[in-house]
Coordinates of C-alpha atoms and ligand atoms in Angstrom, one line a residue:
Chain A
M68 CA -25.3 -24.8 -3.5
L69 CA -21.8 -23.3 -3.0
G70 CA -19.0 -24.4 -0.8
A71 CA -16.6 -22.3 1.3
V72 CA -13.5 -23.0 3.3
E73 CA -11.7 -20.8 5.7
A74 CA -8.4 -22.5 6.3
G75 CA -6.8 -21.2 9.5
G76 CA -3.7 -22.2 11.4
T77 CA -5.8 -23.7 14.2
K78 CA -9.0 -24.8 12.4
Y79 CA -10.6 -25.3 9.1
I80 CA -14.1 -23.8 8.8
C81 CA -16.1 -25.5 6.1
A82 CA -19.6 -24.3 5.0
V83 CA -22.2 -24.6 2.3
G84 CA -24.5 -21.8 1.4
T85 CA -26.4 -19.9 -1.2
E86 CA -25.3 -17.3 -3.7
D87 CA -26.9 -14.5 -1.6
G88 CA -24.6 -15.3 1.3
K89 CA -26.8 -17.5 3.4
I90 CA -24.9 -20.2 5.2
M91 CA -26.9 -23.5 5.4
E92 CA -24.5 -25.7 7.3
R93 CA -21.0 -25.5 8.7
V94 CA -18.4 -27.5 10.5
Q95 CA -15.1 -26.9 12.2
I96 CA -12.2 -29.2 11.8
P97 CA -8.9 -28.9 13.7
T98 CA -5.9 -28.0 11.6
E99 CA -3.5 -31.0 12.1
Y100 CA -1.4 -32.6 9.4
P101 CA -2.9 -32.4 6.0
G102 CA -3.4 -36.2 5.9
K103 CA -5.6 -35.9 9.0
T104 CA -7.5 -32.7 8.3
I105 CA -8.1 -32.7 4.5
P106 CA -10.0 -36.0 4.3
K107 CA -12.5 -34.7 6.8
V108 CA -12.9 -31.5 4.8
I109 CA -13.5 -33.5 1.7
E110 CA -16.0 -35.7 3.5
F111 CA -18.1 -32.7 4.5
F112 CA -18.4 -31.4 1.0
Q113 CA -19.1 -34.8 -0.4
K114 CA -22.3 -34.9 1.6
H115 CA -23.5 -31.8 -0.3
Q116 CA -24.0 -31.1 -3.9
I117 CA -21.8 -28.0 -4.5
D118 CA -21.2 -26.3 -7.9
A119 CA -18.0 -24.5 -6.9
L120 CA -15.7 -24.0 -3.9
G121 CA -14.1 -20.8 -2.5
I122 CA -11.1 -21.1 -0.3
G123 CA -9.6 -18.4 1.9
S124 CA -6.4 -19.8 3.4
F125 CA -3.5 -18.9 5.7
G126 CA -0.4 -18.1 3.5
P127 CA 1.9 -17.5 2.0
L128 CA 0.1 -18.9 -1.1
D129 CA 1.0 -19.3 -4.8
L130 CA -1.8 -17.3 -6.5
N131 CA 0.0 -17.0 -9.9
G132 CA -2.2 -18.8 -12.4
Q133 CA 0.8 -19.3 -14.7
S134 CA 2.9 -21.0 -12.0
D135 CA 3.4 -24.8 -11.8
T136 CA 2.6 -24.5 -8.1
Y137 CA -0.5 -22.4 -8.4
G138 CA -2.9 -23.2 -5.5
Y139 CA -0.1 -24.4 -3.2
I140 CA 0.5 -23.2 0.3
K141 CA 4.1 -22.1 0.3
A142 CA 6.8 -21.6 3.0
T143 CA 4.6 -21.7 6.1
P144 CA 6.1 -22.5 9.5
K145 CA 3.1 -24.9 10.0
P146 CA 4.4 -28.5 10.0
G147 CA 3.2 -30.6 7.1
W148 CA 1.7 -27.8 5.1
V149 CA 4.7 -26.5 3.2
N150 CA 4.1 -26.9 -0.6
F151 CA 0.7 -28.6 0.0
P152 CA -1.4 -28.4 -3.2
L153 CA -4.6 -27.4 -1.7
V154 CA -6.5 -26.3 -4.8
E155 CA -5.5 -29.4 -6.8
T156 CA -6.4 -31.7 -4.0
M157 CA -9.9 -30.2 -3.6
K158 CA -10.5 -30.0 -7.3
K159 CA -9.7 -33.7 -7.8
A160 CA -11.7 -34.9 -4.8
L161 CA -14.8 -32.8 -5.5
N162 CA -14.7 -32.3 -9.2
V163 CA -15.8 -28.6 -9.0
P164 CA -14.0 -25.4 -9.9
V165 CA -12.1 -23.8 -7.0
A166 CA -11.4 -20.1 -6.2
F167 CA -8.4 -19.5 -4.1
D168 CA -7.1 -16.6 -2.1
T169 CA -5.7 -15.6 1.3
D170 CA -7.8 -15.7 4.4
V171 CA -7.6 -12.0 4.8
N172 CA -8.4 -11.3 1.2
A173 CA -11.5 -13.5 1.6
A174 CA -12.5 -11.6 4.7
A175 CA -11.9 -8.2 3.0
W176 CA -14.2 -9.5 0.2
G177 CA -16.9 -10.6 2.6
E178 CA -16.8 -7.2 4.4
F179 CA -16.8 -5.3 1.1
L180 CA -19.9 -7.2 -0.1
F181 CA -22.0 -7.5 3.0
G182 CA -20.3 -5.6 5.9
A183 CA -18.4 -2.5 7.0
G184 CA -16.7 -2.0 3.6
K185 CA -19.9 -2.0 1.5
G186 CA -19.7 0.2 -1.5
L187 CA -16.3 1.7 -0.7
G188 CA -13.6 2.4 -3.3
I189 CA -10.9 1.0 -1.1
C190 CA -11.4 -1.0 2.1
L191 CA -8.8 -2.9 4.1
Y192 CA -9.4 -5.9 6.4
M193 CA -6.7 -6.7 9.0
T194 CA -6.5 -9.7 11.3
V195 CA -4.5 -9.7 14.6
G196 CA -4.5 -13.3 15.7
T197 CA -1.8 -16.0 15.8
G198 CA -0.4 -14.1 12.9
I199 CA -1.1 -10.7 11.4
G200 CA -2.2 -10.1 7.9
A201 CA -4.3 -7.8 5.8
G202 CA -6.1 -7.7 2.5
A203 CA -7.7 -5.0 0.5
V204 CA -10.5 -4.5 -2.0
V205 CA -9.8 -1.8 -4.5
D206 CA -12.5 -0.7 -7.0
G207 CA -14.5 -3.8 -6.5
K208 CA -11.6 -6.2 -6.9
I209 CA -9.4 -8.0 -4.4
L210 CA -6.0 -6.4 -4.6
H211 CA -3.4 -8.6 -6.2
G212 CA -0.2 -7.6 -7.9
L213 CA 3.1 -9.4 -8.1
S214 CA 1.5 -11.6 -5.4
H215 CA -0.8 -11.2 -2.5
P216 CA 0.2 -8.5 0.0
E217 CA 2.2 -9.5 3.1
M218 CA 1.1 -6.6 5.3
G219 CA 1.8 -8.4 8.5
H220 CA 5.6 -8.3 7.9
I221 CA 6.3 -4.6 7.6
F222 CA 9.0 -3.2 9.8
L223 CA 8.1 -0.9 12.7
R224 CA 9.9 1.4 15.0
R225 CA 10.3 0.0 18.5
H226 CA 8.2 1.2 21.4
P227 CA 10.8 2.7 23.8
Q228 CA 9.6 0.6 26.7
D229 CA 9.5 -2.7 24.8
E230 CA 12.4 -5.1 25.3
F231 CA 10.8 -8.2 23.8
E232 CA 12.9 -9.4 20.9
G233 CA 10.1 -10.5 18.6
F234 CA 9.2 -14.0 17.3
C235 CA 8.8 -13.8 13.5
P236 CA 10.8 -16.7 12.1
Y237 CA 11.7 -14.6 9.1
H238 CA 12.3 -11.1 10.5
V239 CA 12.3 -11.5 14.3
D240 CA 10.7 -8.1 15.1
C241 CA 8.4 -7.1 12.2
L242 CA 4.8 -6.2 13.0
E243 CA 3.7 -9.8 13.3
G244 CA 6.8 -10.6 15.4
L245 CA 6.0 -7.8 17.8
A246 CA 2.2 -7.6 17.9
A247 CA 0.5 -10.9 17.0
G248 CA -1.1 -12.9 19.8
P249 CA 2.0 -15.1 20.5
A250 CA 4.1 -12.0 20.9
I251 CA 1.9 -10.8 23.7
E252 CA 2.1 -14.2 25.3
K253 CA 5.8 -14.5 25.0
R254 CA 6.5 -10.9 26.1
W255 CA 4.4 -11.1 29.3
G256 CA 4.4 -14.8 30.0
I257 CA 0.6 -15.0 29.9
E258 CA -1.9 -15.0 27.0
G259 CA -3.5 -11.7 26.0
A260 CA -6.9 -12.9 27.2
G261 CA -5.6 -13.1 30.8
L262 CA -4.1 -9.6 30.9
P263 CA -6.1 -6.9 32.7
E264 CA -7.3 -3.8 30.9
N265 CA -4.8 -1.5 32.6
H266 CA -1.8 -3.7 31.9
P267 CA 1.1 -1.9 30.0
A268 CA 0.8 -4.6 27.3
W269 CA -2.1 -2.8 25.7
E270 CA -0.4 0.5 25.3
I271 CA 2.5 -1.2 23.5
E272 CA 0.0 -3.3 21.4
A273 CA -2.0 -0.2 20.4
H274 CA 1.2 1.7 19.5
Y275 CA 2.4 -1.1 17.1
L276 CA -1.0 -1.6 15.5
A277 CA -1.5 2.2 15.0
Q278 CA 1.9 2.6 13.5
A279 CA 1.1 -0.2 11.1
L280 CA -2.2 1.3 10.1
L281 CA -0.5 4.6 9.5
Q282 CA 1.8 3.0 7.0
Y283 CA -1.1 1.3 5.3
I284 CA -2.9 4.6 5.1
L285 CA 0.1 6.5 3.7
I286 CA 0.6 3.9 1.0
L287 CA -2.9 2.6 0.1
S288 CA -5.2 5.4 1.4
P289 CA -8.1 3.0 2.4
E290 CA -11.5 4.6 3.0
K291 CA -12.1 2.2 5.9
I292 CA -10.1 -0.2 8.0
I293 CA -11.7 -3.3 9.5
M294 CA -9.9 -5.1 12.3
G295 CA -10.6 -8.7 13.3
G296 CA -8.8 -11.7 14.8
G297 CA -8.5 -13.0 18.3
V298 CA -6.4 -10.2 19.8
M299 CA -9.0 -7.6 18.7
K300 CA -11.6 -9.4 21.1
Q301 CA -10.0 -7.2 23.8
P302 CA -12.9 -4.8 24.1
H303 CA -10.8 -1.7 24.9
L304 CA -8.1 -2.2 22.3
L305 CA -9.9 -0.6 19.3
Q306 CA -10.4 2.6 21.4
R307 CA -6.7 2.6 22.3
I308 CA -5.8 2.3 18.6
H309 CA -8.1 5.2 17.8
R310 CA -6.3 7.4 20.3
E311 CA -2.9 6.4 19.2
M312 CA -3.8 7.0 15.5
E313 CA -4.9 10.5 16.4
R314 CA -1.7 11.1 18.1
L315 CA 0.5 9.7 15.3
S316 CA -1.3 11.4 12.4
K317 CA -1.9 14.8 14.0
G318 CA -1.0 17.9 12.0
F319 CA -0.3 15.9 8.9
L320 CA -3.1 13.7 7.8
T321 CA -6.8 14.6 7.9
L322 CA -8.5 11.3 8.8
P323 CA -12.2 10.6 9.3
Q324 CA -13.4 10.3 13.0
P325 CA -11.4 7.2 14.1
E326 CA -14.6 5.6 15.4
N327 CA -16.0 5.5 11.9
Y328 CA -12.7 4.8 10.2
I329 CA -11.1 2.0 12.1
V330 CA -13.9 -0.5 13.0
S331 CA -14.8 -4.0 13.9
P332 CA -16.1 -6.4 11.3
T333 CA -19.8 -6.1 10.8
L334 CA -19.9 -9.8 10.0
G335 CA -18.2 -10.8 13.3
D336 CA -16.2 -14.0 12.8
D337 CA -17.9 -14.7 9.5
S338 CA -16.2 -12.2 7.2
G339 CA -13.8 -14.9 5.8
I340 CA -16.2 -17.7 5.3
L341 CA -18.8 -15.4 3.6
G342 CA -16.1 -13.9 1.4
A343 CA -14.9 -17.4 0.4
L344 CA -18.6 -18.3 -0.4
M345 CA -18.9 -15.3 -2.6
M346 CA -15.6 -16.2 -4.3
A347 CA -17.3 -19.5 -5.2
K348 CA -20.3 -17.6 -6.4
D349 CA -18.2 -15.5 -8.8
I350 CA -17.0 -18.7 -10.5
V351 CA -20.5 -19.9 -11.2
Y352 CA -22.3 -16.6 -11.9
G353 CA -19.5 -14.3 -13.0
K354 CA -19.1 -10.9 -11.3
Chain B
M84 CA -4.8 20.3 -28.9
L85 CA -4.4 19.3 -25.2
G86 CA -2.6 21.2 -22.4
A87 CA -0.4 19.7 -19.6
V88 CA 1.2 21.2 -16.5
E89 CA 3.7 19.6 -14.2
A90 CA 3.8 21.8 -11.2
G91 CA 7.0 21.3 -9.2
G92 CA 8.6 22.9 -6.3
T93 CA 11.2 24.6 -8.3
K94 CA 9.6 24.9 -11.8
Y95 CA 6.4 24.7 -13.7
I96 CA 6.6 22.7 -16.9
C97 CA 3.8 23.7 -19.4
A98 CA 3.2 21.8 -22.6
V99 CA 0.7 21.4 -25.4
G100 CA 0.4 18.2 -27.3
T101 CA -1.7 15.6 -29.1
E102 CA -3.9 12.8 -27.8
D103 CA -1.3 10.2 -28.8
G104 CA 1.3 11.8 -26.5
K105 CA 3.2 13.9 -28.8
I106 CA 4.4 17.2 -27.2
M107 CA 4.3 20.1 -29.7
E108 CA 5.7 22.9 -27.5
R109 CA 6.8 23.3 -24.0
V110 CA 8.1 26.0 -21.6
Q111 CA 9.6 26.1 -18.1
I112 CA 8.6 28.7 -15.6
P113 CA 10.3 29.1 -12.2
T114 CA 8.0 28.4 -9.2
E115 CA 8.0 31.6 -7.3
Y116 CA 4.9 33.1 -5.6
P117 CA 1.6 32.2 -7.3
G118 CA 1.1 35.8 -8.3
K119 CA 4.3 35.7 -10.3
T120 CA 4.2 32.2 -11.7
I121 CA 0.6 31.6 -12.6
P122 CA 0.1 34.6 -15.0
K123 CA 3.0 33.2 -17.1
V124 CA 1.5 29.7 -17.1
I125 CA -1.9 31.2 -18.2
E126 CA -0.2 33.3 -20.9
F127 CA 1.5 30.2 -22.4
F128 CA -1.8 28.3 -22.7
Q129 CA -3.7 31.4 -24.1
K130 CA -1.4 31.3 -27.1
H131 CA -2.7 27.8 -27.9
Q132 CA -6.2 26.5 -28.6
I133 CA -6.5 23.7 -26.0
D134 CA -9.6 21.6 -25.3
A135 CA -8.6 20.4 -21.9
L136 CA -5.8 20.8 -19.3
G137 CA -4.2 18.1 -17.2
I138 CA -2.3 19.1 -14.1
G139 CA 0.1 17.0 -12.0
S140 CA 1.1 19.0 -9.0
F141 CA 3.3 18.9 -5.9
G142 CA 1.0 18.2 -2.9
P143 CA -0.6 17.7 -0.6
L144 CA -3.7 18.3 -2.8
D145 CA -7.4 18.3 -2.2
L146 CA -8.7 15.7 -4.7
N147 CA -12.1 15.2 -3.2
G148 CA -14.7 16.2 -5.8
Q149 CA -17.2 16.8 -3.0
S150 CA -15.0 19.2 -1.1
D151 CA -15.3 23.0 -1.1
T152 CA -11.6 23.2 -1.6
Y153 CA -11.4 20.6 -4.4
G154 CA -8.4 21.5 -6.6
Y155 CA -6.5 23.4 -3.9
I156 CA -2.9 22.9 -2.9
K157 CA -3.1 22.3 0.8
A158 CA -0.6 22.6 3.7
T159 CA 2.6 22.8 1.7
P160 CA 5.8 24.4 3.2
K161 CA 6.2 26.3 0.0
P162 CA 5.6 30.0 0.7
G163 CA 2.5 31.5 -0.9
W164 CA 1.0 28.2 -2.2
V165 CA -0.9 27.1 0.9
N166 CA -4.6 26.9 -0.1
F167 CA -4.0 28.1 -3.6
P168 CA -7.0 27.2 -5.8
L169 CA -5.0 25.9 -8.8
V170 CA -7.9 24.1 -10.6
E171 CA -10.3 27.0 -10.2
T172 CA -7.8 29.6 -11.3
M173 CA -6.9 27.7 -14.5
K174 CA -10.5 26.8 -15.3
K175 CA -11.5 30.5 -15.1
A176 CA -8.6 31.8 -17.0
L177 CA -8.7 29.3 -19.9
N178 CA -12.3 28.2 -19.8
V179 CA -11.5 24.5 -20.4
P180 CA -12.1 21.4 -18.2
V181 CA -9.2 20.5 -15.9
A182 CA -8.0 17.2 -14.7
F183 CA -6.0 17.3 -11.5
D184 CA -3.7 14.9 -9.6
T185 CA -0.4 14.7 -7.8
D186 CA 2.9 15.0 -9.8
V187 CA 3.7 11.4 -9.0
N188 CA 0.3 10.1 -9.9
A189 CA 0.7 11.8 -13.3
A190 CA 4.1 10.3 -13.7
A191 CA 2.8 6.8 -12.8
W192 CA 0.1 7.4 -15.4
G193 CA 2.6 8.4 -18.1
E194 CA 4.8 5.4 -17.4
F195 CA 1.8 3.1 -17.3
L196 CA 0.6 4.3 -20.7
F197 CA 3.8 4.7 -22.6
G198 CA 6.7 3.6 -20.5
A199 CA 8.1 1.0 -18.1
G200 CA 4.7 0.2 -16.6
K201 CA 2.9 -0.5 -19.9
G202 CA 0.2 -3.2 -19.5
L203 CA 0.9 -4.0 -15.9
G204 CA -1.8 -4.7 -13.3
I205 CA 0.0 -2.6 -10.6
C206 CA 2.9 -0.2 -11.2
L207 CA 4.4 2.2 -8.9
Y208 CA 6.3 5.4 -9.7
M209 CA 8.5 7.0 -7.0
T210 CA 10.4 10.3 -7.1
V211 CA 13.4 11.1 -5.0
G212 CA 14.1 14.8 -5.4
T213 CA 13.5 17.8 -3.2
G214 CA 10.8 15.7 -1.6
I215 CA 9.9 12.0 -1.9
G216 CA 6.6 10.8 -3.2
A217 CA 5.0 7.9 -5.1
G218 CA 1.9 7.1 -7.0
A219 CA 0.4 3.9 -8.3
V220 CA -1.7 2.7 -11.2
V221 CA -3.9 -0.3 -10.2
D222 CA -5.9 -2.1 -12.8
G223 CA -5.7 0.7 -15.3
K224 CA -6.7 3.5 -12.8
I225 CA -4.6 5.9 -10.8
L226 CA -4.9 4.7 -7.1
H227 CA -7.0 7.0 -5.0
G228 CA -8.8 6.2 -1.8
L229 CA -9.5 8.4 1.2
S230 CA -7.1 10.8 -0.6
H231 CA -3.9 10.4 -2.6
P232 CA -1.2 8.3 -1.0
E233 CA 1.6 10.1 0.9
M234 CA 4.2 7.4 0.5
G235 CA 7.1 9.8 1.1
H236 CA 6.2 10.1 4.7
I237 CA 6.4 6.5 6.0
F238 CA 8.5 5.8 9.0
L239 CA 11.8 3.9 8.6
R240 CA 14.2 2.2 10.9
R241 CA 17.4 4.2 11.3
H242 CA 20.6 3.1 9.6
P243 CA 22.9 2.4 12.5
Q244 CA 25.6 4.8 11.2
D245 CA 23.3 7.7 10.6
E246 CA 23.2 10.5 13.0
F247 CA 21.4 13.1 10.9
E248 CA 18.2 14.1 12.7
G249 CA 16.0 14.5 9.6
F250 CA 14.4 17.5 8.1
C251 CA 10.7 16.8 7.5
P252 CA 8.7 19.7 9.0
Y253 CA 6.0 17.2 10.0
H254 CA 7.8 14.1 11.1
V255 CA 11.5 15.1 11.3
D256 CA 12.8 11.6 10.4
C257 CA 10.3 10.0 8.0
L258 CA 11.5 8.7 4.6
E259 CA 11.5 12.1 3.1
G260 CA 13.2 13.7 6.1
L261 CA 16.0 11.1 5.9
A262 CA 16.5 10.5 2.2
A263 CA 15.2 13.3 0.0
G264 CA 17.9 15.5 -1.8
P265 CA 18.0 18.1 1.0
A266 CA 18.6 15.4 3.6
I267 CA 21.7 14.3 1.8
E268 CA 22.9 17.9 1.5
K269 CA 22.2 18.7 5.2
R270 CA 23.7 15.4 6.4
W271 CA 27.0 15.9 4.6
G272 CA 27.2 19.6 4.1
I273 CA 27.3 19.2 0.3
E274 CA 24.8 18.5 -2.4
G275 CA 24.4 14.9 -3.5
A276 CA 25.6 15.7 -7.0
G277 CA 29.0 16.6 -5.5
L278 CA 29.5 13.4 -3.5
P279 CA 31.9 10.8 -4.9
E280 CA 30.5 7.3 -5.8
N281 CA 32.4 5.7 -2.9
H282 CA 31.1 8.1 -0.3
P283 CA 29.2 6.5 2.7
A284 CA 26.3 8.7 1.8
W285 CA 25.2 6.3 -0.9
E286 CA 25.1 3.2 1.3
I287 CA 22.8 5.0 3.8
E288 CA 20.7 6.4 0.9
A289 CA 20.3 3.0 -0.7
H290 CA 19.4 1.4 2.6
Y291 CA 16.5 3.9 3.3
L292 CA 15.2 3.7 -0.2
A293 CA 15.3 -0.1 -0.2
Q294 CA 13.6 -0.2 3.1
A295 CA 10.8 2.0 1.8
L296 CA 10.4 -0.1 -1.4
L297 CA 10.1 -3.2 0.8
Q298 CA 7.2 -1.6 2.7
Y299 CA 5.5 -0.6 -0.6
I300 CA 5.9 -4.2 -1.9
L301 CA 4.5 -5.8 1.3
I302 CA 1.5 -3.5 1.3
L303 CA 0.7 -3.0 -2.4
S304 CA 2.6 -5.8 -4.3
P305 CA 3.5 -3.7 -7.4
E306 CA 4.6 -5.6 -10.5
K307 CA 7.2 -2.9 -11.3
I308 CA 8.7 0.0 -9.5
I309 CA 9.9 3.0 -11.5
M310 CA 12.3 5.4 -9.7
G311 CA 12.8 9.0 -11.0
G312 CA 13.8 12.4 -9.5
G313 CA 17.0 14.3 -9.2
V314 CA 18.7 12.0 -6.6
M315 CA 18.2 9.0 -8.9
K316 CA 20.5 10.7 -11.5
Q317 CA 23.4 9.2 -9.5
P318 CA 24.2 6.5 -11.9
H319 CA 25.3 3.9 -9.3
L320 CA 22.4 4.4 -6.9
L321 CA 19.8 2.1 -8.6
Q322 CA 22.3 -0.8 -8.5
R323 CA 22.9 -0.2 -4.8
I324 CA 19.2 -0.3 -4.2
H325 CA 19.0 -3.6 -6.1
R326 CA 21.6 -5.1 -3.9
E327 CA 20.1 -3.8 -0.7
M328 CA 16.6 -5.0 -1.8
E329 CA 18.0 -8.5 -2.3
R330 CA 19.6 -8.4 1.2
L331 CA 16.4 -7.2 2.9
S332 CA 13.9 -9.5 1.2
K333 CA 16.1 -12.7 1.2
G334 CA 14.4 -15.9 2.5
F335 CA 11.0 -14.3 2.7
L336 CA 9.9 -12.6 -0.6
T337 CA 10.4 -14.1 -4.0
L338 CA 10.9 -11.0 -6.2
P339 CA 11.7 -10.7 -9.9
Q340 CA 15.3 -10.0 -10.8
P341 CA 15.9 -6.5 -9.3
E342 CA 17.2 -5.2 -12.6
N343 CA 13.9 -5.8 -14.2
Y344 CA 11.8 -4.9 -11.2
I345 CA 13.2 -1.6 -9.9
V346 CA 13.9 0.5 -13.0
S347 CA 14.4 4.0 -14.3
P348 CA 11.6 5.8 -16.1
T349 CA 11.5 4.9 -19.8
L350 CA 10.2 8.4 -20.5
G351 CA 13.2 10.0 -18.7
D352 CA 12.0 13.4 -17.3
D353 CA 8.8 13.4 -19.3
S354 CA 6.8 10.8 -17.3
G355 CA 4.9 13.5 -15.4
I356 CA 4.1 15.9 -18.3
L357 CA 3.0 13.1 -20.6
G358 CA 0.9 11.6 -17.8
A359 CA -0.7 15.1 -17.3
L360 CA -1.3 15.3 -21.1
M361 CA -3.1 12.0 -21.0
M362 CA -5.2 13.1 -18.1
A363 CA -6.4 15.9 -20.3
K364 CA -7.1 13.4 -23.1
D365 CA -9.3 11.3 -20.8
I366 CA -11.5 14.4 -20.2
V367 CA -12.0 15.0 -23.9
Y368 CA -12.1 11.4 -25.3
G369 CA -13.2 9.4 -22.2
K370 CA -11.1 6.4 -21.2
Ligands
ADP545 N1 -9.8 -12.0 24.3 C1 -8.5 -12.0 23.8 N2 -7.6 -11.0 24.2 C2 -6.4 -11.1 23.7 N3 -5.9 -12.0 22.9 C3 -6.8 -13.0 22.5 C4 -8.1 -13.0 23.0 N4 -8.7 -14.1 22.4 C5 -7.7 -14.7 21.6 N5 -6.6 -14.0 21.7 C6 -5.3 -14.4 21.0 O1 -5.6 -14.4 19.6 C7 -4.8 -15.4 19.0 C8 -5.6 -16.4 18.2 O2 -6.2 -15.6 17.1 P1 -7.4 -16.1 16.3 O3 -7.8 -15.0 15.3 O4 -8.5 -16.5 17.2 O5 -6.9 -17.4 15.5 P2 -6.0 -17.7 14.2 O6 -5.2 -16.4 14.0 O7 -5.2 -18.9 14.6 O8 -7.0 -17.9 13.1 C9 -4.0 -16.2 20.1 O9 -2.7 -15.7 20.1 C10 -4.8 -15.7 21.4 O10 -3.9 -15.6 22.5
ADP546 N1 23.2 14.0 -9.9 C1 22.6 14.1 -8.7 N2 23.0 13.4 -7.6 C2 22.4 13.5 -6.4 N3 21.4 14.3 -6.2 C3 21.0 15.1 -7.2 C4 21.5 15.1 -8.5 N4 20.9 16.0 -9.2 C5 20.0 16.6 -8.4 N5 20.0 16.1 -7.2 C6 19.2 16.5 -6.0 O1 17.8 16.3 -6.4 C7 17.0 17.3 -5.8 C8 16.1 18.0 -6.9 O2 15.3 17.0 -7.4 P1 14.4 17.2 -8.7 O3 13.7 15.9 -8.9 O4 15.4 17.6 -9.8 O5 13.5 18.4 -8.4 P2 12.1 18.6 -7.6 O6 12.0 17.5 -6.6 O7 12.2 19.9 -7.0 O8 11.1 18.5 -8.7 C9 18.0 18.3 -5.1 O9 17.9 18.0 -3.7 C10 19.3 17.9 -5.7 O10 20.4 18.1 -4.8
ZN547 ZN1 7.9 -11.1 9.7
ZN548 ZN1 7.4 13.4 6.8

């Protein structure tokens, strides 16, 4: 049996499953302080006999195997989690090898293996939730370089009708600061889920997301872009992004039909946990 | 013997060399209309016995092996070259296999094999000349996805003191439109080479280039960035970019010392032609 964790800002999803991607049992544990959350995570896995654990976590993370702080969560605004040694803690408690990557890299891996990115040379997974992030699989490997990408923090040009200042603690009005769920809530004084379909919020949102996708395309040239996260649950938003992408790329880039190019995750909310499970598989069985 | 072409907007460089990257002979041919330039290119290679030809060319290019127009130069503003079947023409004339990629991908390949990018997991080569472009090598392969990247055409935020409108025929004020050599010339009424070191032009230039590098880093996470092209011949410009990168990334990204991270090409002006030569090598000897 293999173990998988999707560590999110609001909840930890823990699961056990098989090497062909079948989840046998799962639990959700609220993300509070590490001292409250982590013992419950450990308890879940101690009830099962796992051979390896894969973790996809909110970042930023130290993924540098040579570093003294490999496996740590780094400078997150989430109280209590700064410099938390997640890999070390789990390894010690469970005595199994641990694979570690960002939540979006795990999700990209899941969609590449079982979902919308199957068989592609380059696929990109983006989440638009409490934060914004993206991960890519290039030639059958999760993309890592100097570190993991930080695609949620690129700079954008302002929508001319948008006067919200932005809420990113690092950059104020980067992509995340202007377009993540909390930006919508702070801009309009009400959560995105409560805004009607014809509200101007969605035109601004689609504009920022399309602008970001265009930068990703110009730099990375993905063959498919998969968009998940809470904000993307707005059923009309993907279509608005399609239209805005066509407008922004016209006359310069020849893109596939947007309906086939910018898509929802085939695995629904399971891209990340399945990706993490397959990261555990790679430890035990190799690639 | 192997053949290599670096097809630029102002000149074609043609060379023959060996599989270990030694250039035996080279010529420069001005880029005029294809009917004038190409016969001279062919004539040069007909004087030599080559087994394969590698071409790095200005773009945009059709690199899709499945396409009817594979090997064509596409919608370039350069008169006469739109839809020119470069690969087909050279194959027919010389009767050898041809490897084809963008000029910047060839340069990235050259620097990865012999230069500043040697042995790295991800390295990026950027040129700032008549146009702006960049290419990357990821895990020992030139990065291709849907197509080749078009990193020169990303959107930037305006420098507050810059009132030049931009000259990109597609986007007006994208990176290339604001920061390529002709943008400097049009903004100040004089070529970059003639502007003194303390001219405000260079602060604006460094700001735009650093902003672009930051987007590349957030999305692709390269381990090294190599900057070539005519504009980078300004000896103080690289240092200005280093300082501006530090300012823009501070408190968020931990980057290597900028002097070791953002560097000049080790191969000088030969990155592209050597990369093209090695593309020819890969046809004959495999990788
Ligand atoms: N139907 C919806 N429409 C718009 N926004 C939504 C919707 N559902 C959730 N959100 C927003 O998505 C964010 C939560 O994202 P989610 O991906 O579920 O969690 P997290 O990013 O914390 O893992 C919140 O800001 C919430 O307001
Ligand atoms: N020393 C210099 N300082 C600033 N700009 C320069 C310098 N030398 C050349 N340039 C500019 O670089 C551009 C040419 O770039 P180059 O890379 O040589 O050619 P191309 O891009 O056509 O292959 C021109 O716009 C020119 O003005
Ligand atoms: Zn930010
Ligand atoms: Zn442009």
